[in-house]
PDB file of C-alpha atoms in Angstrom:
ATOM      1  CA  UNK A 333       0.000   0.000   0.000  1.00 47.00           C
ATOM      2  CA  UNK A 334       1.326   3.382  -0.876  1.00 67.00           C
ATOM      3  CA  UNK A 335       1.688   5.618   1.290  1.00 75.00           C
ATOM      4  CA  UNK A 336       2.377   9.028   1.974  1.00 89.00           C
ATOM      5  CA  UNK A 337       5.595  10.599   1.501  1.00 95.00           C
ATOM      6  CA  UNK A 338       7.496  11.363   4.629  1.00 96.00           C
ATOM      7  CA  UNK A 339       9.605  14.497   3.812  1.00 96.00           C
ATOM      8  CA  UNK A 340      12.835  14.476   6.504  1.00 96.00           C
ATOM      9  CA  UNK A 341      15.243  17.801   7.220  1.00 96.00           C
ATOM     10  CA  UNK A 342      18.892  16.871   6.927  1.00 97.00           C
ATOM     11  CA  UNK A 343      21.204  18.370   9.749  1.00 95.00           C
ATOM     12  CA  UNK A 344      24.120  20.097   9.067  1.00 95.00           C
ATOM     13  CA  UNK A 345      27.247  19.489  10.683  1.00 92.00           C
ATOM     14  CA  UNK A 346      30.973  20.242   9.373  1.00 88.00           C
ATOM     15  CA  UNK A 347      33.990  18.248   8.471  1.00 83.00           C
ATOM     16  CA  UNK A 348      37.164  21.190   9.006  1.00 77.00           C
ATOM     17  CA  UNK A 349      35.543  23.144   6.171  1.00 79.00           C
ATOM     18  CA  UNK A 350      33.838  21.488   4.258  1.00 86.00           C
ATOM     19  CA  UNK A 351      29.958  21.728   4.963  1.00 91.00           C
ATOM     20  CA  UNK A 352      27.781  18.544   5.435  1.00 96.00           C
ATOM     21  CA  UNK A 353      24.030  17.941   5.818  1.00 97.00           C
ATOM     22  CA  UNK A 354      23.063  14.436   7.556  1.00 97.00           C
ATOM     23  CA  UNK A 355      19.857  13.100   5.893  1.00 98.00           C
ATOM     24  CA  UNK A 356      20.099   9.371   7.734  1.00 98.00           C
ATOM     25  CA  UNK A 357      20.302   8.728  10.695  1.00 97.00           C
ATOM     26  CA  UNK A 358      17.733  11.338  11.427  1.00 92.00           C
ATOM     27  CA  UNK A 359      15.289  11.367  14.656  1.00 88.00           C
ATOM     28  CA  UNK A 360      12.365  10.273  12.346  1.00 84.00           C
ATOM     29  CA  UNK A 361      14.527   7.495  10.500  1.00 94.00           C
ATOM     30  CA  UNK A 362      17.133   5.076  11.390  1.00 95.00           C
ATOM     31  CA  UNK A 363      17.689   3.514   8.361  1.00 98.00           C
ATOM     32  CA  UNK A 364      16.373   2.866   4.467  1.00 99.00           C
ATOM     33  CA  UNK A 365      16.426  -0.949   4.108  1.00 99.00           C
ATOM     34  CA  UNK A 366      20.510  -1.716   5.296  1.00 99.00           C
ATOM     35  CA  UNK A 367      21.686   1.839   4.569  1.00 99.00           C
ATOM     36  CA  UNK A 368      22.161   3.588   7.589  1.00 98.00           C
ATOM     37  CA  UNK A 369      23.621   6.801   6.873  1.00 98.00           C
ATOM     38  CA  UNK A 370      24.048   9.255   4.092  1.00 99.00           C
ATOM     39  CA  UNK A 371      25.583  12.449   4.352  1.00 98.00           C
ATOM     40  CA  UNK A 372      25.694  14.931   1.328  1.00 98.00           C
ATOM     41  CA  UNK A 373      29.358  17.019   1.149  1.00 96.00           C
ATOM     42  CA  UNK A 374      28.887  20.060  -0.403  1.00 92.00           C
ATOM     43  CA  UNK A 375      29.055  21.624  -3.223  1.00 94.00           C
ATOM     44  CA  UNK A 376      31.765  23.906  -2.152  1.00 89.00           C
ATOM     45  CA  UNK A 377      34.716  25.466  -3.792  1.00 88.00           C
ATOM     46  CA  UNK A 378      37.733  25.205  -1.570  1.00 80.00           C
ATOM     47  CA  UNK A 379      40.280  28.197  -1.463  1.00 75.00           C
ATOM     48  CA  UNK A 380      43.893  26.920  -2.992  1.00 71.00           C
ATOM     49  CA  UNK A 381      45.387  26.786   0.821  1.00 71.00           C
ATOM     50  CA  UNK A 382      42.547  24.498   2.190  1.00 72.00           C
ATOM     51  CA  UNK A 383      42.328  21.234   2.172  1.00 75.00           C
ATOM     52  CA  UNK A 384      39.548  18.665   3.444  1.00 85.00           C
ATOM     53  CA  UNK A 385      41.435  15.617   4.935  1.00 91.00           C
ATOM     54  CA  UNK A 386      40.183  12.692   7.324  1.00 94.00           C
ATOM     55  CA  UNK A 387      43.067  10.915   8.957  1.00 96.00           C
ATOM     56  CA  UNK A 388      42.854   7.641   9.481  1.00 98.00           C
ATOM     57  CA  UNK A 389      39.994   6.437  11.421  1.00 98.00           C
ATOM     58  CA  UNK A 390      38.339   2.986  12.046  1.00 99.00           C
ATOM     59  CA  UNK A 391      34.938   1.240  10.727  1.00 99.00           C
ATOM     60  CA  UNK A 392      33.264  -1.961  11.898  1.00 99.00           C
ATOM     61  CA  UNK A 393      29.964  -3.717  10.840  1.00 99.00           C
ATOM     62  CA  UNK A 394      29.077  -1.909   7.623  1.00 99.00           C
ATOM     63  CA  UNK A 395      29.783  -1.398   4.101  1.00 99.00           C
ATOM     64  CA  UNK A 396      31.230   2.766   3.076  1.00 99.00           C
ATOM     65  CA  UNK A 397      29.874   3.719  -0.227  1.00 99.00           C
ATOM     66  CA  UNK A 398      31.414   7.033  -2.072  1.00 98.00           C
ATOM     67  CA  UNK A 399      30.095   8.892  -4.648  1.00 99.00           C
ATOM     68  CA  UNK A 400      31.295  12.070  -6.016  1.00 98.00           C
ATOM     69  CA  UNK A 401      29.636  14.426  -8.391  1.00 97.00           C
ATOM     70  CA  UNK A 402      32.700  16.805  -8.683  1.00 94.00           C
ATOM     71  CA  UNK A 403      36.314  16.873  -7.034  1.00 92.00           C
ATOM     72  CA  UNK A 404      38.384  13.735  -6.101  1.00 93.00           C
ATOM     73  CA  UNK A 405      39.729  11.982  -2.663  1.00 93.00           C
ATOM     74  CA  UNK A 406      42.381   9.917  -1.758  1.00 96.00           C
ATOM     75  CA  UNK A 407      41.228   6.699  -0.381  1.00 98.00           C
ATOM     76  CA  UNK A 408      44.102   4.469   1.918  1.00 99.00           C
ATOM     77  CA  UNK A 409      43.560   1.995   4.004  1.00 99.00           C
ATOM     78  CA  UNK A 410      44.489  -1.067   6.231  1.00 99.00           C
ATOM     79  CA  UNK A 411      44.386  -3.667   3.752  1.00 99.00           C
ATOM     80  CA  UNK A 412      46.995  -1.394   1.828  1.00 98.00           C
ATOM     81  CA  UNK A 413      44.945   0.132  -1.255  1.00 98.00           C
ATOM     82  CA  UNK A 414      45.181   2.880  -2.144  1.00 98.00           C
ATOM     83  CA  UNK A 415      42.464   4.888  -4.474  1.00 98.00           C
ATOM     84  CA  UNK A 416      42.180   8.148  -6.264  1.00 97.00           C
ATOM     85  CA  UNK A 417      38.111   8.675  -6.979  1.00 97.00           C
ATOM     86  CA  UNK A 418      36.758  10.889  -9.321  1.00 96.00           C
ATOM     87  CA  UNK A 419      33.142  11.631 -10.453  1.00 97.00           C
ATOM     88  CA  UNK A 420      31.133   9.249 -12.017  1.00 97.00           C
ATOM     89  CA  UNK A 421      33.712   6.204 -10.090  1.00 98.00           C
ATOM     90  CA  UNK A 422      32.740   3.929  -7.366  1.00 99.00           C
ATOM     91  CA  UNK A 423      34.535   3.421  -3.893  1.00 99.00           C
ATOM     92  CA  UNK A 424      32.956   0.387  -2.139  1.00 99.00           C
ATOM     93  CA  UNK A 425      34.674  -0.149   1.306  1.00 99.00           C
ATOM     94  CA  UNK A 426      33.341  -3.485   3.658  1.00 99.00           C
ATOM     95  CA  UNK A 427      34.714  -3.142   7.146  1.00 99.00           C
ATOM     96  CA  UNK A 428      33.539  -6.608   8.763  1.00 99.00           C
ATOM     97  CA  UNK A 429      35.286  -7.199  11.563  1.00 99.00           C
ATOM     98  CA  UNK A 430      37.428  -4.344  11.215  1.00 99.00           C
ATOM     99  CA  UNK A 431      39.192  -1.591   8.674  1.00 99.00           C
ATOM    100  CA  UNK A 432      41.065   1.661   9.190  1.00 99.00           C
ATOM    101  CA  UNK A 433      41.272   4.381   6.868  1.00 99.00           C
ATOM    102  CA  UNK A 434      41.697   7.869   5.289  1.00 98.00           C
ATOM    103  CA  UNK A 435      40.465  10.270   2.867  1.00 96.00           C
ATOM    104  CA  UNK A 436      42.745  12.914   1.514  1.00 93.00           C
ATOM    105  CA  UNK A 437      41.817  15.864  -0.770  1.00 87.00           C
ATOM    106  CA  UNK A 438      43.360  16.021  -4.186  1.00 83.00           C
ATOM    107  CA  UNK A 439      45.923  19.116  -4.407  1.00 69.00           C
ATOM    108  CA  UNK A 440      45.402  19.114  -8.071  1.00 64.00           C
ATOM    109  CA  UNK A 441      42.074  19.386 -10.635  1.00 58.00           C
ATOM    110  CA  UNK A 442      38.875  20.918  -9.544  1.00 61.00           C
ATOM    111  CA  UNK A 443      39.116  22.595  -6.548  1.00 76.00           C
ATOM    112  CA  UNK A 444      35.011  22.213  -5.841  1.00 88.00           C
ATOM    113  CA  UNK A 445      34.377  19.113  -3.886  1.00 92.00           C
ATOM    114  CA  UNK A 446      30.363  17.396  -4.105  1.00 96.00           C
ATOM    115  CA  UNK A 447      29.387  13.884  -3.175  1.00 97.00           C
ATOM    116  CA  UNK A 448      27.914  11.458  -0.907  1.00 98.00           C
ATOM    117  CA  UNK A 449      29.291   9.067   1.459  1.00 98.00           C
ATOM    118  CA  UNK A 450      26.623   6.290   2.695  1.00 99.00           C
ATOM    119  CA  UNK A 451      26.848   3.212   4.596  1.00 99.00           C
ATOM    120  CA  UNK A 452      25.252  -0.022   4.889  1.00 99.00           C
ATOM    121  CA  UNK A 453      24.839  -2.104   8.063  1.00 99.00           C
ATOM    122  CA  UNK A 454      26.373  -5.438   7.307  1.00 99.00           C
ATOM    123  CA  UNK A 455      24.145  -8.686   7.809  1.00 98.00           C
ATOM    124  CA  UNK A 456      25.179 -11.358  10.916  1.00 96.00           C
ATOM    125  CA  UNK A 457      26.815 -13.158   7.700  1.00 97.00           C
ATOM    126  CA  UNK A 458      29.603 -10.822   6.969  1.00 98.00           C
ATOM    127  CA  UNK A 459      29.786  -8.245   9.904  1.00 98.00           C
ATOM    128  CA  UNK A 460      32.177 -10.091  11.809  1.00 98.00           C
ATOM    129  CA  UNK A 461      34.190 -11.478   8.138  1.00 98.00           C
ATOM    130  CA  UNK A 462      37.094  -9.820   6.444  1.00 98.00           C
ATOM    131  CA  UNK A 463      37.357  -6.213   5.585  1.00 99.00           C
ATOM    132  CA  UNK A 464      37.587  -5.815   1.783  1.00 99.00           C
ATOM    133  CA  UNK A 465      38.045  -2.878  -0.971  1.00 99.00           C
ATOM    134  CA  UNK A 466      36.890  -2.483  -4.289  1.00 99.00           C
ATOM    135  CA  UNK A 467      36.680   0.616  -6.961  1.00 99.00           C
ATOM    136  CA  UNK A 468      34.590   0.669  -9.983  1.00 99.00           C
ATOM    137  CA  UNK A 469      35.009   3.127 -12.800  1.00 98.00           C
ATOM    138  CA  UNK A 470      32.196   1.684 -15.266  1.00 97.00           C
ATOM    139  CA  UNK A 471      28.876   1.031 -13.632  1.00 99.00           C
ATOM    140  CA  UNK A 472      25.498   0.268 -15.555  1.00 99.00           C
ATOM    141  CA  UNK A 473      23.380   2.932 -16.304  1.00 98.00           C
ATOM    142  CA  UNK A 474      19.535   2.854 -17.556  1.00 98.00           C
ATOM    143  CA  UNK A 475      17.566   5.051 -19.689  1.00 98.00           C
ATOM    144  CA  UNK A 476      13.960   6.166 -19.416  1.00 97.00           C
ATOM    145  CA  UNK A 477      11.858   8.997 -20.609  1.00 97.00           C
ATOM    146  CA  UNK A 478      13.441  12.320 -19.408  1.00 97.00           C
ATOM    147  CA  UNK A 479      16.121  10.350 -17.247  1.00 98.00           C
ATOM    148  CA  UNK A 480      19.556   8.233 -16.666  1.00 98.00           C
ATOM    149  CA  UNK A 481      19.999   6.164 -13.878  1.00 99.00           C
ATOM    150  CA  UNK A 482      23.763   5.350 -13.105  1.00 99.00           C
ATOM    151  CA  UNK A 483      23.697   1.647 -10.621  1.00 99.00           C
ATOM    152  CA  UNK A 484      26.240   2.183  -7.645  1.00 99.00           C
ATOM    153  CA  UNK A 485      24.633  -1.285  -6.198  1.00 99.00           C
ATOM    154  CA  UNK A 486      22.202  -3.680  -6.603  1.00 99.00           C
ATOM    155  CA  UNK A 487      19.669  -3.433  -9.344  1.00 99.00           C
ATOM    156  CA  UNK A 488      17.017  -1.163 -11.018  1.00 98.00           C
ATOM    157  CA  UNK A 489      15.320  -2.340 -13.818  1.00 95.00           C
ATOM    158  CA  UNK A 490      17.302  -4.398 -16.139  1.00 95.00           C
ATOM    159  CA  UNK A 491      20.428  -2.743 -14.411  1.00 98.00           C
ATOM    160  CA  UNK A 492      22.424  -4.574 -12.543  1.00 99.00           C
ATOM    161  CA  UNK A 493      25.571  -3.548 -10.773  1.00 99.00           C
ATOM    162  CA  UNK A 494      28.528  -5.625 -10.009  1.00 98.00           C
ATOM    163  CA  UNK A 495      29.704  -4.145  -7.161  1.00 99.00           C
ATOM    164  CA  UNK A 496      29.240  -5.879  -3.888  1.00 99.00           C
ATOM    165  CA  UNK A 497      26.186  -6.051  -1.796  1.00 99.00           C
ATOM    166  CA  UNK A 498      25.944  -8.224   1.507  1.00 98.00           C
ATOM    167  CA  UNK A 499      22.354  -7.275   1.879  1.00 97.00           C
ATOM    168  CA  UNK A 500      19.051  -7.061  -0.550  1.00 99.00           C
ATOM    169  CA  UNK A 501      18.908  -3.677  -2.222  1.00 99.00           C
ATOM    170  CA  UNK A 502      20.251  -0.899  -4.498  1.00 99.00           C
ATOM    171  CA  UNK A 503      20.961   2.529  -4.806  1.00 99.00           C
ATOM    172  CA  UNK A 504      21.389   4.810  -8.117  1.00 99.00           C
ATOM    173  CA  UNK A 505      21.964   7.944  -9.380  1.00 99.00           C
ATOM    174  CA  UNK A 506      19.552   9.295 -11.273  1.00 99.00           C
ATOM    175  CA  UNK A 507      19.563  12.628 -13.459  1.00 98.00           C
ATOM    176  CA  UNK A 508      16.491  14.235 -14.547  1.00 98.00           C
ATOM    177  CA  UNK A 509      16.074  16.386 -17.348  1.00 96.00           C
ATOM    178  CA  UNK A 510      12.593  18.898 -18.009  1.00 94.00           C
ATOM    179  CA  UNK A 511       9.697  16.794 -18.047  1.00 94.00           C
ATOM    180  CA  UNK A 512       8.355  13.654 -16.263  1.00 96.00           C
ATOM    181  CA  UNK A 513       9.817  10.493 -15.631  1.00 97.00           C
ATOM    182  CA  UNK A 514       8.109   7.373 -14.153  1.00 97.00           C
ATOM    183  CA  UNK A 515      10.867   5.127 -12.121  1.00 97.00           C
ATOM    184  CA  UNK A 516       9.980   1.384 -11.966  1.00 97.00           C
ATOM    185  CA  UNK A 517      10.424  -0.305  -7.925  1.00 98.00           C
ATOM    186  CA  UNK A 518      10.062  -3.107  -5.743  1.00 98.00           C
ATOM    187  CA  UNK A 519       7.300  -3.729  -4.051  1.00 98.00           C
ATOM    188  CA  UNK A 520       8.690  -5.645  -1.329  1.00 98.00           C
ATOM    189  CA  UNK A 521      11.790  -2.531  -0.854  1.00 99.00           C
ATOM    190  CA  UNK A 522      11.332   0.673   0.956  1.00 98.00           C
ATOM    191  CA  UNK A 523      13.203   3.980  -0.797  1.00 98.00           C
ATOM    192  CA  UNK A 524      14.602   7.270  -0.265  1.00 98.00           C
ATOM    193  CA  UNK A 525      15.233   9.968  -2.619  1.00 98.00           C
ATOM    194  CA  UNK A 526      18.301  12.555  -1.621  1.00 98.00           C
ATOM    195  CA  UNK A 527      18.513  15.550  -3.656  1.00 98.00           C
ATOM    196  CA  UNK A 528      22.154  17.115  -4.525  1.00 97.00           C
ATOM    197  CA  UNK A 529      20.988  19.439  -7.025  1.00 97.00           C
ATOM    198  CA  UNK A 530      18.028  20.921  -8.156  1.00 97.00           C
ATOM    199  CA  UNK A 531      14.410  20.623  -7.034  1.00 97.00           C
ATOM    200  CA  UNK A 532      12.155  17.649  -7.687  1.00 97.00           C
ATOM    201  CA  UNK A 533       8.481  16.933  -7.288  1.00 96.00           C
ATOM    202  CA  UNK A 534       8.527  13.345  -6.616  1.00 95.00           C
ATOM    203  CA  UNK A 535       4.410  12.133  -6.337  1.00 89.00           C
ATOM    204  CA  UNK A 536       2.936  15.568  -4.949  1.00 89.00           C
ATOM    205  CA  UNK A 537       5.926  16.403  -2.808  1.00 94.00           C
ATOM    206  CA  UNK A 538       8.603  19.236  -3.828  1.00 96.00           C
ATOM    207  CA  UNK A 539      11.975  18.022  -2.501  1.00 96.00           C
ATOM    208  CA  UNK A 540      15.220  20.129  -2.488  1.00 96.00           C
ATOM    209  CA  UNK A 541      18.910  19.847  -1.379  1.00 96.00           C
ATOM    210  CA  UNK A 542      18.609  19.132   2.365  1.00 95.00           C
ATOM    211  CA  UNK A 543      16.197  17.073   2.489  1.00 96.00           C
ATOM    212  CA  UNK A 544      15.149  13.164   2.472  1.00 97.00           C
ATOM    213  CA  UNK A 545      12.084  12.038   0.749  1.00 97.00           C
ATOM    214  CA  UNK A 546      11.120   8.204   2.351  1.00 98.00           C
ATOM    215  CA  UNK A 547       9.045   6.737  -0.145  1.00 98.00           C
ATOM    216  CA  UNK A 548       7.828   3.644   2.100  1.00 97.00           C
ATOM    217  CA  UNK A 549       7.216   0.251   0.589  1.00 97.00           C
ATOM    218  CA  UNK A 550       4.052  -1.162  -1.734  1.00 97.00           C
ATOM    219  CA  UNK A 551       5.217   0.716  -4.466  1.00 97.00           C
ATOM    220  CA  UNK A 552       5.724  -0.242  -7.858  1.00 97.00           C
ATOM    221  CA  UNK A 553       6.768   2.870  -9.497  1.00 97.00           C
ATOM    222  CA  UNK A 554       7.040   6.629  -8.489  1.00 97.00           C
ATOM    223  CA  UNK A 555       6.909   9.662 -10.861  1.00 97.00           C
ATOM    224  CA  UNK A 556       9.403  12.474 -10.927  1.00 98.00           C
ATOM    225  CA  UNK A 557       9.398  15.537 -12.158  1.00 97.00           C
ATOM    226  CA  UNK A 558      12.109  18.313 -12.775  1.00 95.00           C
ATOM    227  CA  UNK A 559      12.547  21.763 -14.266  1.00 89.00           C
ATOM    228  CA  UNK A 560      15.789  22.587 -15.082  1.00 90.00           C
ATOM    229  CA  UNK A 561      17.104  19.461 -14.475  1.00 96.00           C
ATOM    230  CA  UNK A 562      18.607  17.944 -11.467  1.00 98.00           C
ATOM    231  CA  UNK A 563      20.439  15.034  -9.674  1.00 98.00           C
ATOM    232  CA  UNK A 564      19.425  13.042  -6.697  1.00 98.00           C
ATOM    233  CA  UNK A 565      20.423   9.852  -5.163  1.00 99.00           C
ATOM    234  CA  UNK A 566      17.638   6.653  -4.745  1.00 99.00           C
ATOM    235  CA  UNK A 567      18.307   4.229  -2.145  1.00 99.00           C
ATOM    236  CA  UNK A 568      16.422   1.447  -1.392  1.00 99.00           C
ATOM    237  CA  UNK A 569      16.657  -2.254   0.102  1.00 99.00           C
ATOM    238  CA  UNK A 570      14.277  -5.228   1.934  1.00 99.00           C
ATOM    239  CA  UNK A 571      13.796  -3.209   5.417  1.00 98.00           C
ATOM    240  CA  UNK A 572      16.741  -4.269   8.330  1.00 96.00           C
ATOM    241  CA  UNK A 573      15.361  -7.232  10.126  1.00 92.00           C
ATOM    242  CA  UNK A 574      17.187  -6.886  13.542  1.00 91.00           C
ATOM    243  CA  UNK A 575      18.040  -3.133  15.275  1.00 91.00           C
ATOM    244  CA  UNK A 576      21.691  -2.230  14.967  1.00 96.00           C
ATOM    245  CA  UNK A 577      23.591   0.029  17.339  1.00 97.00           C
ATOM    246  CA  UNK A 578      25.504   2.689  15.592  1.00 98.00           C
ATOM    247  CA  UNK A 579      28.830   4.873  17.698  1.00 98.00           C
ATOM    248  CA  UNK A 580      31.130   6.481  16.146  1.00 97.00           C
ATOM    249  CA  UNK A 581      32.414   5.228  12.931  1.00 98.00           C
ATOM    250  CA  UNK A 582      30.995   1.638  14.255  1.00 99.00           C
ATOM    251  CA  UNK A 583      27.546  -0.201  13.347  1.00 99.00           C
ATOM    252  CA  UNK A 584      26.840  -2.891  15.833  1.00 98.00           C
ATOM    253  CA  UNK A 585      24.585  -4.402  17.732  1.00 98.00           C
ATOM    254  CA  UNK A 586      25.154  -3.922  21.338  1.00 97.00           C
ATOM    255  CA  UNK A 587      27.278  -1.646  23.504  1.00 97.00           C
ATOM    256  CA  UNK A 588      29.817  -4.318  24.433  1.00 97.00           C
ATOM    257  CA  UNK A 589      31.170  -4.776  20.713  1.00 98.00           C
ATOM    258  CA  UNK A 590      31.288  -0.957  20.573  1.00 98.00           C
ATOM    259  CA  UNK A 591      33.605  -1.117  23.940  1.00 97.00           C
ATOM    260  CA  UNK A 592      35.189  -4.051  21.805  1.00 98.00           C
ATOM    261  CA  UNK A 593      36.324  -2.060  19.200  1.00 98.00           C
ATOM    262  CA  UNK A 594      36.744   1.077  20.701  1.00 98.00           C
ATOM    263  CA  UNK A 595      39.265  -0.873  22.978  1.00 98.00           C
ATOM    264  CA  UNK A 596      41.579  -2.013  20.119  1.00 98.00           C
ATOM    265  CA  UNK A 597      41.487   1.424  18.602  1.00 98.00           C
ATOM    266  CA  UNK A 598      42.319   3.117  21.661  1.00 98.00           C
ATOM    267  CA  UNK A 599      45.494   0.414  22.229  1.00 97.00           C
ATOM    268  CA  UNK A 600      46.444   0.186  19.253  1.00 97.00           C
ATOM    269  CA  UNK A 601      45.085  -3.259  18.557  1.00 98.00           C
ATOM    270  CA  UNK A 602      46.095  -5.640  15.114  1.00 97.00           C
ATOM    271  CA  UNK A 603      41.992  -5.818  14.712  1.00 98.00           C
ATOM    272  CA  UNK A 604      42.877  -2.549  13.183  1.00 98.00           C
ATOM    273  CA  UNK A 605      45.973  -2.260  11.150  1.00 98.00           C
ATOM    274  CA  UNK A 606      47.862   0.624  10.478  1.00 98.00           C
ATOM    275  CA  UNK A 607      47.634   3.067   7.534  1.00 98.00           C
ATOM    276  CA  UNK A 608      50.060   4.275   5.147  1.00 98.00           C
ATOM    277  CA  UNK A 609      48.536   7.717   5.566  1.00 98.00           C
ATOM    278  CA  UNK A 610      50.777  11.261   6.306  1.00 96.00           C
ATOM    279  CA  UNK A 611      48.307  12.531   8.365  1.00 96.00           C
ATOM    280  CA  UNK A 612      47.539  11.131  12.343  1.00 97.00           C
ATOM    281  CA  UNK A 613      45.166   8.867  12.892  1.00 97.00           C
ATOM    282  CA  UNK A 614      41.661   9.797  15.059  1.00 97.00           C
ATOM    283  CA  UNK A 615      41.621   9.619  18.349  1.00 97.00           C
ATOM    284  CA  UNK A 616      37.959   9.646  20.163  1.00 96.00           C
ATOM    285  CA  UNK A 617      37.419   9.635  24.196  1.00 96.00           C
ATOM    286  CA  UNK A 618      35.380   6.319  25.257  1.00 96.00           C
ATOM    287  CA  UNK A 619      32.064   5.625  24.996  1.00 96.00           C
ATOM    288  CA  UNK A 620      30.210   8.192  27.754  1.00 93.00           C
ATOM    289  CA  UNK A 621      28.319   5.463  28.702  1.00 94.00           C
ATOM    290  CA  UNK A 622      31.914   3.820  30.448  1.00 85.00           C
ATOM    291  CA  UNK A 623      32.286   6.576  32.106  1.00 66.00           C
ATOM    292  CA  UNK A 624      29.613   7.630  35.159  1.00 51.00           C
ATOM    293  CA  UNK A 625      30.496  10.643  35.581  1.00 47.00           C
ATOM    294  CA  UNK A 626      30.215  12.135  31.872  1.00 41.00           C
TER     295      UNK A 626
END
């Protein structure tokens, strides 16, 4: 049954400079099938002194999926890769049991930096597994009246992706040009539309930047509409089956394996291997919840 749209504020928070709106986790929704986070970076132009760098930091229990719409990173981590991604590429991160890493601006190219970073909270199956990296540069797109989807993971339509996916469901740009467009879905999914640019009417509901658009489940299709064009991000996936615990950088599922982890951060642990990064890695006070008196 559709039905209605639930239209979500995203909260904005900063990296150094760089500016950052939240849209998931938000107080009104935990997560969109297994994705449990999406923030939107940017767009900003950075001055030619600035930089936007995360040291090296540590992830367990979900999958970190980048997407960039203009600029680049540096991606290093603990298994030892070590990735430059650009628009239009792929950066598929799984942390399982456990994964350290960075991301380090590009001194050289376009100085505006635009994207999303999202994760997905791995299954029992593969939470506790080996951490693994991949990059994609070509990824399946699809074609419909007045749009292109580009498949990041999972499948839309006859799209499919080949990019890992521990959990059933998908997400996809999509870029809409003047007009209408009618998007096939799953039934059995629930979806969320993030806006990066532009304004969209998706059903009766006028979306822009900043804002999360949960679509439920029981649909088969929705219809979109754009003038001027614009550029949003679908997500979608069979809804989580079991709560998870999110701290930090770390999805879980109880307060002990966040103590767990935090623990073999803090010393210094092999669970989380070191980077070959220039930049110090993240330190982060325990839990509050170890601590009475905080």
């Amino acid at each position: 049954m559709n039905g209605a749209i639930e239209l979500l504020e995203s909260r904005s928070t900063q990296i150094g400079e760089l500016s950052i709106r939240r849209a998931l986790p938000t107080r009104g929704r935990r997560s969109v099938g297994a994705w449990c986070f999406v923030d939107h970076m940017g767009p900003q132009s950075l001055r030619p002194d600035s930089s936007v760098d995360i040291a090296p930091h540590p992830h367990i229990g979900l999958q970190t999926v980048t997407w960039l719409f203009s600029g680049g990173f540096l991606h290093r981590d603990s298994l030892g890769s070590e990735q430059l991604i650009e628009p239009g590429e792929l950066n598929l991160m799984s942390a399982g049991w456990g994964v350290a890493h960075s991301e380090e601006s590009v001194r050289t190219g376009s100085r505006e930096l635009h994207g999303m970073q999202l994760w997905v909270a791995q299954p029992s199956s593969t939470r506790e597994g080996a951490a693994a990296f991949e990059h994609h540069r070509e990824l399946p797109k699809l074609e419909l009246a007045n749009l292109e989807a580009t498949v990041l993971v999972g499948a839309l339509e006859t799209a499919s992706s080949s990019a890992r996916t521990d959990s059933d469901l998908m997400g996809a740009e999509l870029r809409l040009y003047n007009g209408d467009s009618v998007l096939p879905l799953r039934k059995d999914y629930e979806y969320a539309l993030v806006v990066a640019h532009g304004r969209v009417r998706c059903a009766e509901t006028i979306m822009r930047p900043g804002q999360l658009a949960y679509l439920g489940q029981g649909r088969d299709e929705i219809e979109l509409t754009t003038e001027g064009g614009a550029v949003a991000l679908l997500i979608g996936g069979v809804p989580l089956d079991e709560p998870v615990f999110m701290w930090w950088n770390f999805v879980a599922r109880s307060k002990d394996e966040v103590v767990a982890a935090w623990r073999a951060w803090a010393t210094g642990d092999e669970r989380f291997a070191a980077v070959a990064s220039p930049f110090a890695r993240i330190e982060v006070a325990a839990p509050s919840w170890m601590n009475p008196s905080l």
